Amino acid sequence: IAQLNLLMSVLSTIRVPKPGDRVHKDECALSFSSPESEGGLYVCMNSFLGLGSQYVDRHHARSGQRAYLHITRTRKAKEDDGNSGSGHPPKKKPTRLAIGIEGGFDVEQEQYEEDVKVVILPDRQEVTSEDLTTMPDVVRERVRGHVCFLVSDSVSHTLQVQQWDGEVRQESKHAADLKQLDNGVKIPPSGWRCEVCDLQENIWMNLTDGKVLCGRRYFDGSGGNNHALLHYQETGYPLAVKLGTITPDGADVYSYDEDDMVLDSKLPEHLAHFGIDMMTMEKTERTMTELEIAVNQRVGEWEVIQESGTTLRPLFGPGLTGMKNLGNSCYLNSVMQVLFTIPDFQSKSVTSFFFFFFFFFFYSPHPAVAKLGYGLLSGDYSKPAPDPGEENGGDQIGIAPQMFKALVGRGHPEFSTNRQQDAQEFLLHFINMVERNCRSGSNPSEAFRFLVEERIVCQQSQKAKYTQRVDYIVQLPVPMDQATNTEELQEAERRREEGDSSAPTVRAQIPFTACMAALSEPEILTDFWSSAVQGKTTATKTTRFASFPDHLVIQIKKFTFGLDWVPKKLDVSIDVPDTLDLSGLRATGQQPGEELLPEVAPPPLMTPDVEVKGILGSHGNEEDDSLYSPLLSPVLDDSTVSQLCEMGFPLEACRKAVYYTGNTGIDAAMNWIMSHMDDPDFSAPLVLPGCSSGPGTTPTESLSEEHLATIVSMGFSRDQATKALRATSNVLDRAVDWIFSHLDDLESMDVSEGGRSAAESEGGRDPPPGPRVRDGPGKYELFAFISHMGTSTMCGHYVAHIKKDQQWVIFNDQKVCASEKPPKDLGYLYFYRRVAE
């Protein structure tokens, strides 16, 4: 009876989760404590937050919540199946570069026993499942409904619904009778560009007319410019294939009509119509000897990069924390390990963690990043794993970045899945998220940001044109014709063609200077339209650094496509140096006596983030390394706004379209409008980042009480929640992002439910400056590199090597060890930091 009375007193605070609710039963919101940790995990039965034993009392005191689900897991003893003396079956030799699937590298799954009970605070009185059987139906059903949902659903479960090889896709209803035009279009195996905007990434080919166009714009501003979608809306041609994904086993096919990725059983026929013959690609025709040679070659790469031939000494302590592989999350693990070696990200995470802890907040990207940074840097989880086994001596308890992965992948068609991804694409995606969410306060992505100057000289008039763009990564091509061991390569290839399985693995030796030549040698433009001669002519383009970043990222472009359309990775060894001096690549600007090409319009500053485009401003004094170069925020082009309004679109929507496309013209603004017409705040007034909301914001009485309660439960006041929802048209996710991006102003917020804040009364504040760049000497030293093992970005494994206290350390998911032979010549991404003079 006492337990019944106890449950009845808290029954109104116990909510049964609904589909779509985020349930965090695998990880603490404030730490990486889990049900396997000492003390287990407590799940709030109202907000579904997971809390470690050290934080649950604090949450109870702050929120008043008393009912929590206490989950503990204990490791099951391993059973000996009789296959070997160690109790483990003999391991099979891998036949494909994957982890945890048939033919791939084995990952032993631990087995656990789980115990679940209800705990009532502050006295921590317990109610077990046996106790519930004697209670009234209304109590038993409410509690069991909550428990059953929590046990069956979680963030990690959502992450794991897709397998290594992708989701289950349905046959498109258009595949069988797809109309294809006889227009003579033939598609080459490389060099694709959007036929509208010249974008070279995220390119799709329409399977009806062969149009090559860019894909959708993602929520973070990356992706494409929606030209493939607009083409479907104009023509009704439903199916498109993503160029770069075509293999002998299929390709990514999207149905705009069905709004989903689909299967096309006639894909070989549809592709052959445009000159793409899947039947000639390498598939089952390869002999077993050829397959064994290929696998041995890549497995050899696998062993070298992971330093498998040496006994590695495990390392533990602050900054030496391993990360669990969540199923192809090694690309994320490697990138984040390197980023949190950089002081900008370290200091930002420490500052944000204190905000995070104070506000008890976990929903937006900032605290998730802060939590990850604290987990990696503190050393709290850098401890040996229990019973790691002889072969896994370097494994740690480590951290499992489940919530972080769910957050950074939210809404993204690639990073939200459990498929392998490209580490370079993820790095840019994460930088883009940092850019969007650091509009106030320090921005750690500035450590990578630099300006590139492109100088184009018309060879007929000898007049020049200068443009500048923001970039974060230097991409270096691999000139295979510059290999220094050509004879060895030819001999090895001859032996492989003859079926000699003992042929040695020979990698092309490419000088780093040959790769760098792409940055220094002029590029010939044969189809350049010159405003000086009013026609097409030949021009030369030279690319230089207009600023040198604090940290320089270099990507070796190893991934390409053969003439048979098969994606492949170049097996090369490059003598990447420990130090770099790029001073000779400094941009000099307009030369004395040099005439400029007439400009039709001022050149825009191009940047990967569409929301931070602006017009190039003053650079200041280049001799002062501490100076920043502020870029002016875009001013709305009234003529473009007027043209859009004449088409019948709302004025505020037109203003936003011009603002968010950085005054780049009517076409870009129209694309923005077409892709945002369904937004709930499409016609709402434009609110510049950092400014108070203007007239027409959502009145208090129409705000969602559920949204208000959700934000308040995160530790914010009702007034702060009200302001955030007003500023974002009552959209919960955007309101949460907005309120955290204004942490610096929280204490000064004076909002009443019926009035405006002091800042609003004063007319708001000026918008923050656009992207800034740091500048300094162009001398660098190597401090980290990320290597890839496998045949393409869609499979394989990533490992990071980082130099700490003059010692190279290998970060291989949960294994953190002192590196004996860092394979610097086999890297994919290289990270350099500026050398102080």
Coordinates of N, CA and C in Angstrom, one line a residue, residues 281-451:
M281 N 31.4 -3.2 -66.2 CA 32.0 -3.0 -65.0 C 32.5 -4.3 -64.4
E282 N 33.6 -4.2 -63.6 CA 34.1 -5.4 -62.9 C 33.0 -6.0 -62.0
K283 N 32.8 -7.3 -62.1 CA 31.8 -7.9 -61.2 C 32.2 -9.3 -61.1
T284 N 31.3 -10.3 -61.5 CA 31.5 -11.7 -61.3 C 32.5 -12.3 -62.2
E285 N 32.9 -11.5 -63.3 CA 33.8 -12.1 -64.2 C 35.2 -12.2 -63.7
R286 N 35.6 -11.5 -62.6 CA 36.9 -11.6 -62.0 C 37.1 -13.0 -61.4
T287 N 38.3 -13.5 -61.7 CA 38.7 -14.8 -61.2 C 38.9 -14.8 -59.7
M288 N 38.9 -15.9 -59.0 CA 39.2 -16.0 -57.6 C 40.6 -15.5 -57.3
T289 N 41.5 -15.8 -58.2 CA 42.9 -15.3 -58.0 C 43.0 -13.8 -58.0
E290 N 42.2 -13.2 -59.0 CA 42.2 -11.7 -59.1 C 41.6 -11.1 -57.8
L291 N 40.5 -11.7 -57.3 CA 39.9 -11.2 -56.1 C 40.8 -11.3 -54.9
E292 N 41.5 -12.5 -54.8 CA 42.4 -12.6 -53.7 C 43.5 -11.6 -53.7
I293 N 44.1 -11.3 -54.9 CA 45.1 -10.3 -55.1 C 44.6 -8.9 -54.6
A294 N 43.4 -8.6 -55.1 CA 42.8 -7.3 -54.7 C 42.6 -7.2 -53.2
V295 N 42.0 -8.2 -52.6 CA 41.8 -8.2 -51.2 C 43.1 -8.1 -50.4
N296 N 44.1 -8.9 -50.8 CA 45.4 -8.9 -50.1 C 46.0 -7.5 -50.2
Q297 N 45.8 -6.9 -51.3 CA 46.4 -5.6 -51.5 C 45.8 -4.6 -50.5
R298 N 44.5 -4.6 -50.4 CA 43.8 -3.7 -49.5 C 44.0 -4.1 -48.0
V299 N 44.0 -5.4 -47.7 CA 44.2 -5.8 -46.4 C 45.6 -5.4 -45.9
G300 N 46.6 -5.5 -46.9 CA 47.9 -5.0 -46.5 C 47.9 -3.5 -46.2
E301 N 47.1 -2.7 -46.9 CA 47.0 -1.3 -46.5 C 46.3 -1.2 -45.2
W302 N 45.4 -2.0 -44.9 CA 44.7 -2.0 -43.6 C 45.7 -2.3 -42.5
E303 N 46.5 -3.3 -42.7 CA 47.5 -3.6 -41.6 C 48.5 -2.5 -41.4
V304 N 49.0 -1.9 -42.5 CA 50.0 -0.9 -42.4 C 49.5 0.4 -41.7
I305 N 48.3 0.8 -42.0 CA 47.7 2.0 -41.5 C 47.4 1.8 -40.0
Q306 N 46.9 0.6 -39.7 CA 46.6 0.3 -38.2 C 47.8 -0.1 -37.4
E307 N 49.0 -0.2 -38.1 CA 50.2 -0.6 -37.5 C 50.0 -2.0 -36.8
S308 N 49.4 -2.9 -37.6 CA 49.1 -4.2 -37.0 C 50.3 -5.1 -36.8
G309 N 51.4 -4.8 -37.4 CA 52.6 -5.7 -37.3 C 53.4 -5.3 -36.1
T310 N 53.0 -4.4 -35.3 CA 53.8 -4.0 -34.1 C 53.0 -4.1 -32.8
T311 N 53.7 -4.3 -31.7 CA 53.0 -4.3 -30.4 C 52.9 -2.9 -29.9
L312 N 51.7 -2.4 -29.9 CA 51.4 -1.0 -29.6 C 51.1 -0.8 -28.1
R313 N 51.7 0.2 -27.5 CA 51.6 0.5 -26.1 C 50.3 1.3 -25.8
P314 N 49.4 0.8 -25.1 CA 48.1 1.6 -24.8 C 48.4 2.8 -24.1
L315 N 47.7 3.9 -24.3 CA 47.8 5.2 -23.6 C 46.5 5.5 -23.0
F316 N 46.6 6.2 -21.8 CA 45.4 6.6 -21.1 C 45.6 8.0 -20.5
G317 N 44.6 8.7 -20.3 CA 44.7 10.0 -19.7 C 43.9 11.1 -20.5
P318 N 43.9 12.4 -20.0 CA 43.3 13.5 -20.7 C 43.7 13.6 -22.1
G319 N 42.8 13.8 -23.0 CA 43.1 13.9 -24.4 C 43.5 12.6 -25.1
L320 N 43.3 11.5 -24.4 CA 43.7 10.2 -25.0 C 42.5 9.2 -24.8
T321 N 41.3 9.7 -25.1 CA 40.1 8.9 -24.9 C 39.6 8.3 -26.2
G322 N 39.3 7.0 -26.2 CA 38.8 6.3 -27.4 C 37.3 6.6 -27.6
M323 N 36.9 6.3 -28.8 CA 35.5 6.5 -29.2 C 34.9 5.2 -29.8
K324 N 33.8 4.7 -29.3 CA 33.2 3.5 -29.8 C 32.7 3.7 -31.2
N325 N 32.8 2.6 -32.0 CA 32.3 2.7 -33.3 C 30.8 2.3 -33.3
L326 N 30.0 3.2 -33.7 CA 28.5 3.0 -33.7 C 28.0 2.3 -34.9
G327 N 28.9 1.7 -35.7 CA 28.5 1.1 -37.0 C 28.9 2.1 -38.1
N328 N 30.1 2.0 -38.6 CA 30.6 2.9 -39.6 C 30.7 4.3 -39.2
S329 N 30.9 4.6 -37.9 CA 31.1 6.0 -37.4 C 32.6 6.3 -37.3
C330 N 33.5 5.5 -37.8 CA 34.9 5.8 -37.7 C 35.3 7.1 -38.4
Y331 N 34.5 7.5 -39.4 CA 34.8 8.8 -40.1 C 34.6 9.9 -39.1
L332 N 33.5 9.8 -38.3 CA 33.2 10.8 -37.3 C 34.2 10.8 -36.2
N333 N 34.5 9.6 -35.7 CA 35.5 9.5 -34.6 C 36.8 10.1 -35.0
S334 N 37.3 9.8 -36.2 CA 38.6 10.3 -36.5 C 38.6 11.9 -36.6
V335 N 37.6 12.4 -37.3 CA 37.5 13.9 -37.5 C 37.4 14.6 -36.1
M336 N 36.6 14.1 -35.2 CA 36.4 14.8 -33.9 C 37.6 14.6 -33.0
Q337 N 38.3 13.5 -33.1 CA 39.6 13.4 -32.3 C 40.5 14.5 -32.7
V338 N 40.7 14.7 -34.0 CA 41.6 15.8 -34.5 C 41.1 17.2 -34.1
L339 N 39.8 17.4 -34.3 CA 39.3 18.8 -34.0 C 39.5 19.2 -32.6
F340 N 39.4 18.2 -31.6 CA 39.5 18.5 -30.2 C 41.0 18.5 -29.8
T341 N 41.9 18.5 -30.8 CA 43.3 18.7 -30.5 C 43.6 20.2 -30.7
I342 N 42.7 20.9 -31.4 CA 42.9 22.3 -31.8 C 42.4 23.2 -30.7
P343 N 43.2 24.2 -30.2 CA 42.9 25.0 -29.1 C 41.5 25.7 -29.2
D344 N 41.1 26.2 -30.4 CA 39.8 26.8 -30.6 C 38.7 26.0 -30.2
F345 N 38.7 24.7 -30.6 CA 37.6 23.8 -30.2 C 37.7 23.4 -28.8
Q346 N 38.9 23.3 -28.2 CA 39.1 22.9 -26.8 C 38.5 24.0 -25.9
S347 N 38.9 25.3 -26.2 CA 38.4 26.3 -25.3 C 36.9 26.6 -25.5
K348 N 36.4 26.4 -26.7 CA 34.9 26.6 -26.9 C 34.2 25.5 -26.2
S349 N 34.7 24.3 -26.2 CA 33.9 23.2 -25.6 C 33.9 23.3 -24.1
V350 N 35.1 23.8 -23.5 CA 35.1 24.0 -22.0 C 34.1 25.1 -21.6
T351 N 34.1 26.2 -22.4 CA 33.2 27.3 -22.0 C 31.8 26.9 -22.2
S352 N 31.5 26.2 -23.3 CA 30.1 25.7 -23.5 C 29.7 24.7 -22.5
F353 N 30.6 23.9 -22.0 CA 30.3 22.9 -21.1 C 29.8 23.5 -19.8
F354 N 30.3 24.6 -19.4 CA 29.9 25.2 -18.1 C 28.5 25.8 -18.4
F355 N 28.2 26.4 -19.5 CA 26.9 26.8 -19.9 C 25.9 25.6 -19.9
F356 N 26.4 24.6 -20.5 CA 25.6 23.3 -20.7 C 25.3 22.8 -19.3
F357 N 26.2 22.7 -18.4 CA 26.0 22.2 -17.0 C 25.0 23.1 -16.3
F358 N 25.3 24.4 -16.4 CA 24.5 25.4 -15.7 C 23.0 25.3 -16.1
F359 N 22.8 25.3 -17.4 CA 21.4 25.3 -17.9 C 20.7 23.9 -18.0
F360 N 21.5 22.9 -17.7 CA 21.0 21.5 -17.8 C 20.4 21.3 -19.2
F361 N 21.2 21.5 -20.2 CA 20.7 21.6 -21.6 C 21.4 20.7 -22.5
F362 N 20.7 20.0 -23.4 CA 21.4 19.1 -24.2 C 20.9 19.0 -25.7
Y363 N 20.0 19.9 -26.0 CA 19.2 19.7 -27.2 C 19.9 20.2 -28.5
S364 N 20.7 21.3 -28.4 CA 21.2 22.0 -29.5 C 22.6 21.5 -29.8
P365 N 23.2 21.8 -31.0 CA 24.5 21.4 -31.4 C 25.6 21.8 -30.4
H366 N 25.5 23.0 -29.8 CA 26.5 23.5 -28.9 C 26.8 22.6 -27.7
P367 N 25.8 22.3 -26.9 CA 26.1 21.4 -25.7 C 26.4 20.0 -26.1
A368 N 25.9 19.5 -27.2 CA 26.3 18.2 -27.7 C 27.8 18.2 -28.0
V369 N 28.3 19.2 -28.6 CA 29.7 19.3 -28.9 C 30.5 19.5 -27.7
A370 N 30.0 20.4 -26.7 CA 30.7 20.6 -25.5 C 30.8 19.3 -24.7
K371 N 29.7 18.5 -24.7 CA 29.8 17.3 -23.9 C 30.8 16.3 -24.6
L372 N 30.8 16.3 -25.9 CA 31.8 15.4 -26.6 C 33.2 15.9 -26.3
G373 N 33.4 17.2 -26.3 CA 34.7 17.7 -26.0 C 35.2 17.4 -24.6
Y374 N 34.3 17.5 -23.6 CA 34.6 17.2 -22.3 C 34.9 15.7 -22.1
G375 N 34.1 14.9 -22.8 CA 34.4 13.5 -22.7 C 35.7 13.1 -23.3
L376 N 36.2 13.7 -24.3 CA 37.5 13.4 -24.9 C 38.6 14.0 -24.2
L377 N 38.5 15.2 -23.6 CA 39.6 15.9 -23.0 C 39.8 15.6 -21.5
S378 N 38.7 15.3 -20.8 CA 38.8 15.2 -19.4 C 39.6 14.0 -18.9
G379 N 39.6 12.9 -19.7 CA 40.3 11.7 -19.3 C 39.4 10.8 -18.4
D380 N 38.2 11.2 -18.1 CA 37.3 10.4 -17.2 C 37.0 9.1 -17.7
Y381 N 37.0 8.9 -19.1 CA 36.6 7.7 -19.7 C 37.8 7.0 -20.4
S382 N 39.0 7.5 -20.2 CA 40.2 6.9 -20.8 C 40.7 5.9 -19.8
K383 N 40.0 4.8 -19.7 CA 40.4 3.7 -18.8 C 40.3 2.4 -19.5
P384 N 41.1 1.4 -19.2 CA 41.1 0.1 -19.9 C 39.8 -0.5 -19.8
A385 N 39.4 -1.1 -21.0 CA 38.1 -1.9 -21.1 C 38.2 -3.1 -20.2
P386 N 37.1 -3.5 -19.6 CA 37.1 -4.8 -18.8 C 37.3 -6.0 -19.7
D387 N 38.2 -6.9 -19.4 CA 38.4 -8.1 -20.1 C 38.6 -7.8 -21.6
P388 N 39.5 -7.0 -22.1 CA 39.7 -6.7 -23.5 C 40.2 -7.8 -24.3
G389 N 40.8 -8.8 -23.8 CA 41.4 -9.9 -24.6 C 42.8 -9.5 -25.1
E390 N 43.5 -10.5 -25.5 CA 44.9 -10.3 -25.9 C 45.0 -9.4 -27.2
E391 N 44.1 -9.6 -28.1 CA 44.2 -8.9 -29.4 C 43.6 -7.5 -29.3
N392 N 43.0 -7.1 -28.2 CA 42.4 -5.8 -28.0 C 43.0 -5.1 -26.8
G393 N 44.3 -5.3 -26.6 CA 44.9 -4.7 -25.4 C 44.8 -3.2 -25.3
G394 N 44.6 -2.5 -26.4 CA 44.6 -1.1 -26.3 C 43.2 -0.5 -26.2
D395 N 42.2 -1.4 -26.2 CA 40.8 -0.9 -26.1 C 40.5 -0.2 -24.8
Q396 N 39.7 0.8 -24.8 CA 39.3 1.5 -23.6 C 37.8 1.4 -23.4
I397 N 37.4 1.8 -22.2 CA 35.9 2.0 -22.0 C 35.4 3.1 -23.0
G398 N 36.2 4.2 -23.1 CA 35.9 5.2 -24.1 C 34.5 5.8 -24.0
I399 N 34.1 6.5 -25.0 CA 32.8 7.1 -25.1 C 32.1 6.7 -26.3
A400 N 30.8 6.6 -26.3 CA 29.9 6.3 -27.4 C 29.2 7.6 -27.8
P401 N 29.5 8.2 -28.9 CA 28.9 9.5 -29.3 C 27.6 9.4 -29.9
Q402 N 26.6 8.7 -29.3 CA 25.3 8.4 -29.9 C 24.5 9.7 -30.1
M403 N 24.4 10.5 -29.0 CA 23.6 11.7 -29.1 C 24.2 12.7 -30.1
F404 N 25.5 12.8 -30.1 CA 26.2 13.7 -31.0 C 26.0 13.3 -32.4
K405 N 26.1 12.0 -32.7 CA 25.9 11.5 -34.1 C 24.5 11.7 -34.6
A406 N 23.5 11.5 -33.7 CA 22.1 11.7 -34.0 C 21.9 13.2 -34.3
L407 N 22.5 14.1 -33.6 CA 22.3 15.5 -33.8 C 23.0 16.0 -35.0
V408 N 24.2 15.7 -35.3 CA 24.9 16.2 -36.4 C 24.4 15.6 -37.7
G409 N 23.7 14.5 -37.6 CA 23.1 13.9 -38.8 C 21.7 14.2 -39.0
R410 N 21.1 14.9 -38.1 CA 19.6 15.1 -38.2 C 19.3 15.9 -39.4
G411 N 18.4 15.4 -40.2 CA 17.9 16.0 -41.4 C 18.8 15.9 -42.6
H412 N 20.0 15.2 -42.5 CA 20.9 15.1 -43.6 C 20.8 13.7 -44.2
P413 N 20.6 13.6 -45.5 CA 20.4 12.3 -46.2 C 21.5 11.3 -46.0
E414 N 22.7 11.7 -45.8 CA 23.8 10.8 -45.7 C 24.3 10.6 -44.2
F415 N 24.5 11.7 -43.5 CA 25.1 11.5 -42.1 C 24.0 11.0 -41.1
S416 N 22.8 11.0 -41.5 CA 21.7 10.4 -40.6 C 21.7 8.9 -40.7
T417 N 22.4 8.3 -41.7 CA 22.3 6.9 -41.9 C 23.5 6.2 -41.2
N418 N 23.5 4.9 -41.2 CA 24.6 4.1 -40.6 C 25.6 3.6 -41.7
R419 N 25.5 4.3 -42.9 CA 26.5 3.9 -43.9 C 27.8 4.6 -43.7
Q420 N 28.9 4.1 -44.3 CA 30.2 4.7 -44.3 C 30.1 6.0 -45.0
Q421 N 30.8 7.1 -44.6 CA 30.8 8.4 -45.2 C 32.2 8.9 -45.5
D422 N 32.3 9.9 -46.3 CA 33.6 10.5 -46.5 C 34.0 11.5 -45.4
A423 N 35.2 11.3 -44.8 CA 35.6 12.1 -43.7 C 35.7 13.6 -44.1
Q424 N 36.2 13.8 -45.3 CA 36.3 15.2 -45.7 C 34.9 15.9 -45.8
E425 N 33.9 15.2 -46.3 CA 32.6 15.7 -46.4 C 32.0 16.0 -45.1
F426 N 32.3 15.1 -44.1 CA 31.8 15.2 -42.8 C 32.4 16.5 -42.1
L427 N 33.7 16.6 -42.3 CA 34.4 17.8 -41.7 C 33.8 19.1 -42.2
L428 N 33.5 19.2 -43.5 CA 32.9 20.4 -44.0 C 31.5 20.6 -43.5
H429 N 30.7 19.4 -43.4 CA 29.4 19.5 -42.8 C 29.4 20.0 -41.4
F430 N 30.4 19.5 -40.6 CA 30.4 20.0 -39.2 C 30.9 21.4 -39.1
I431 N 31.8 21.8 -39.9 CA 32.2 23.3 -40.0 C 31.0 24.1 -40.3
N432 N 30.2 23.7 -41.3 CA 29.0 24.4 -41.6 C 28.0 24.6 -40.5
M433 N 27.9 23.5 -39.7 CA 27.0 23.6 -38.5 C 27.6 24.5 -37.5
V434 N 28.9 24.5 -37.3 CA 29.5 25.5 -36.4 C 29.3 26.9 -36.8
E435 N 29.4 27.1 -38.1 CA 29.2 28.5 -38.7 C 27.8 29.0 -38.4
R436 N 26.8 28.1 -38.5 CA 25.4 28.5 -38.3 C 25.1 28.7 -36.9
N437 N 25.8 28.0 -36.0 CA 25.4 28.1 -34.6 C 26.4 28.9 -33.7
C438 N 27.3 29.6 -34.3 CA 28.3 30.4 -33.6 C 28.2 31.9 -34.1
R439 N 27.0 32.3 -34.3 CA 26.8 33.7 -34.8 C 27.1 34.7 -33.7
S440 N 27.0 34.3 -32.5 CA 27.4 35.1 -31.3 C 28.4 34.4 -30.5
G441 N 29.4 35.1 -30.1 CA 30.5 34.5 -29.3 C 31.6 34.0 -30.3
S442 N 32.5 33.3 -29.7 CA 33.7 32.8 -30.5 C 33.3 31.7 -31.4
N443 N 34.0 31.6 -32.5 CA 33.7 30.7 -33.6 C 34.9 29.9 -33.9
P444 N 35.0 28.6 -33.4 CA 36.3 27.8 -33.6 C 36.6 27.5 -35.0
S445 N 35.6 27.6 -35.9 CA 35.8 27.2 -37.4 C 36.7 28.3 -38.0
E446 N 36.9 29.5 -37.4 CA 37.8 30.5 -37.9 C 39.2 30.0 -38.0
A447 N 39.5 28.9 -37.2 CA 40.9 28.4 -37.2 C 41.2 27.9 -38.6
F448 N 40.2 27.4 -39.4 CA 40.4 26.8 -40.7 C 40.2 27.8 -41.8
R449 N 39.4 28.8 -41.6 CA 38.9 29.7 -42.7 C 40.0 30.5 -43.3
F450 N 40.0 30.6 -44.6 CA 41.0 31.4 -45.3 C 40.4 31.9 -46.6
L451 N 41.0 33.0 -47.2 CA 40.6 33.6 -48.4 C 41.5 33.1 -49.6

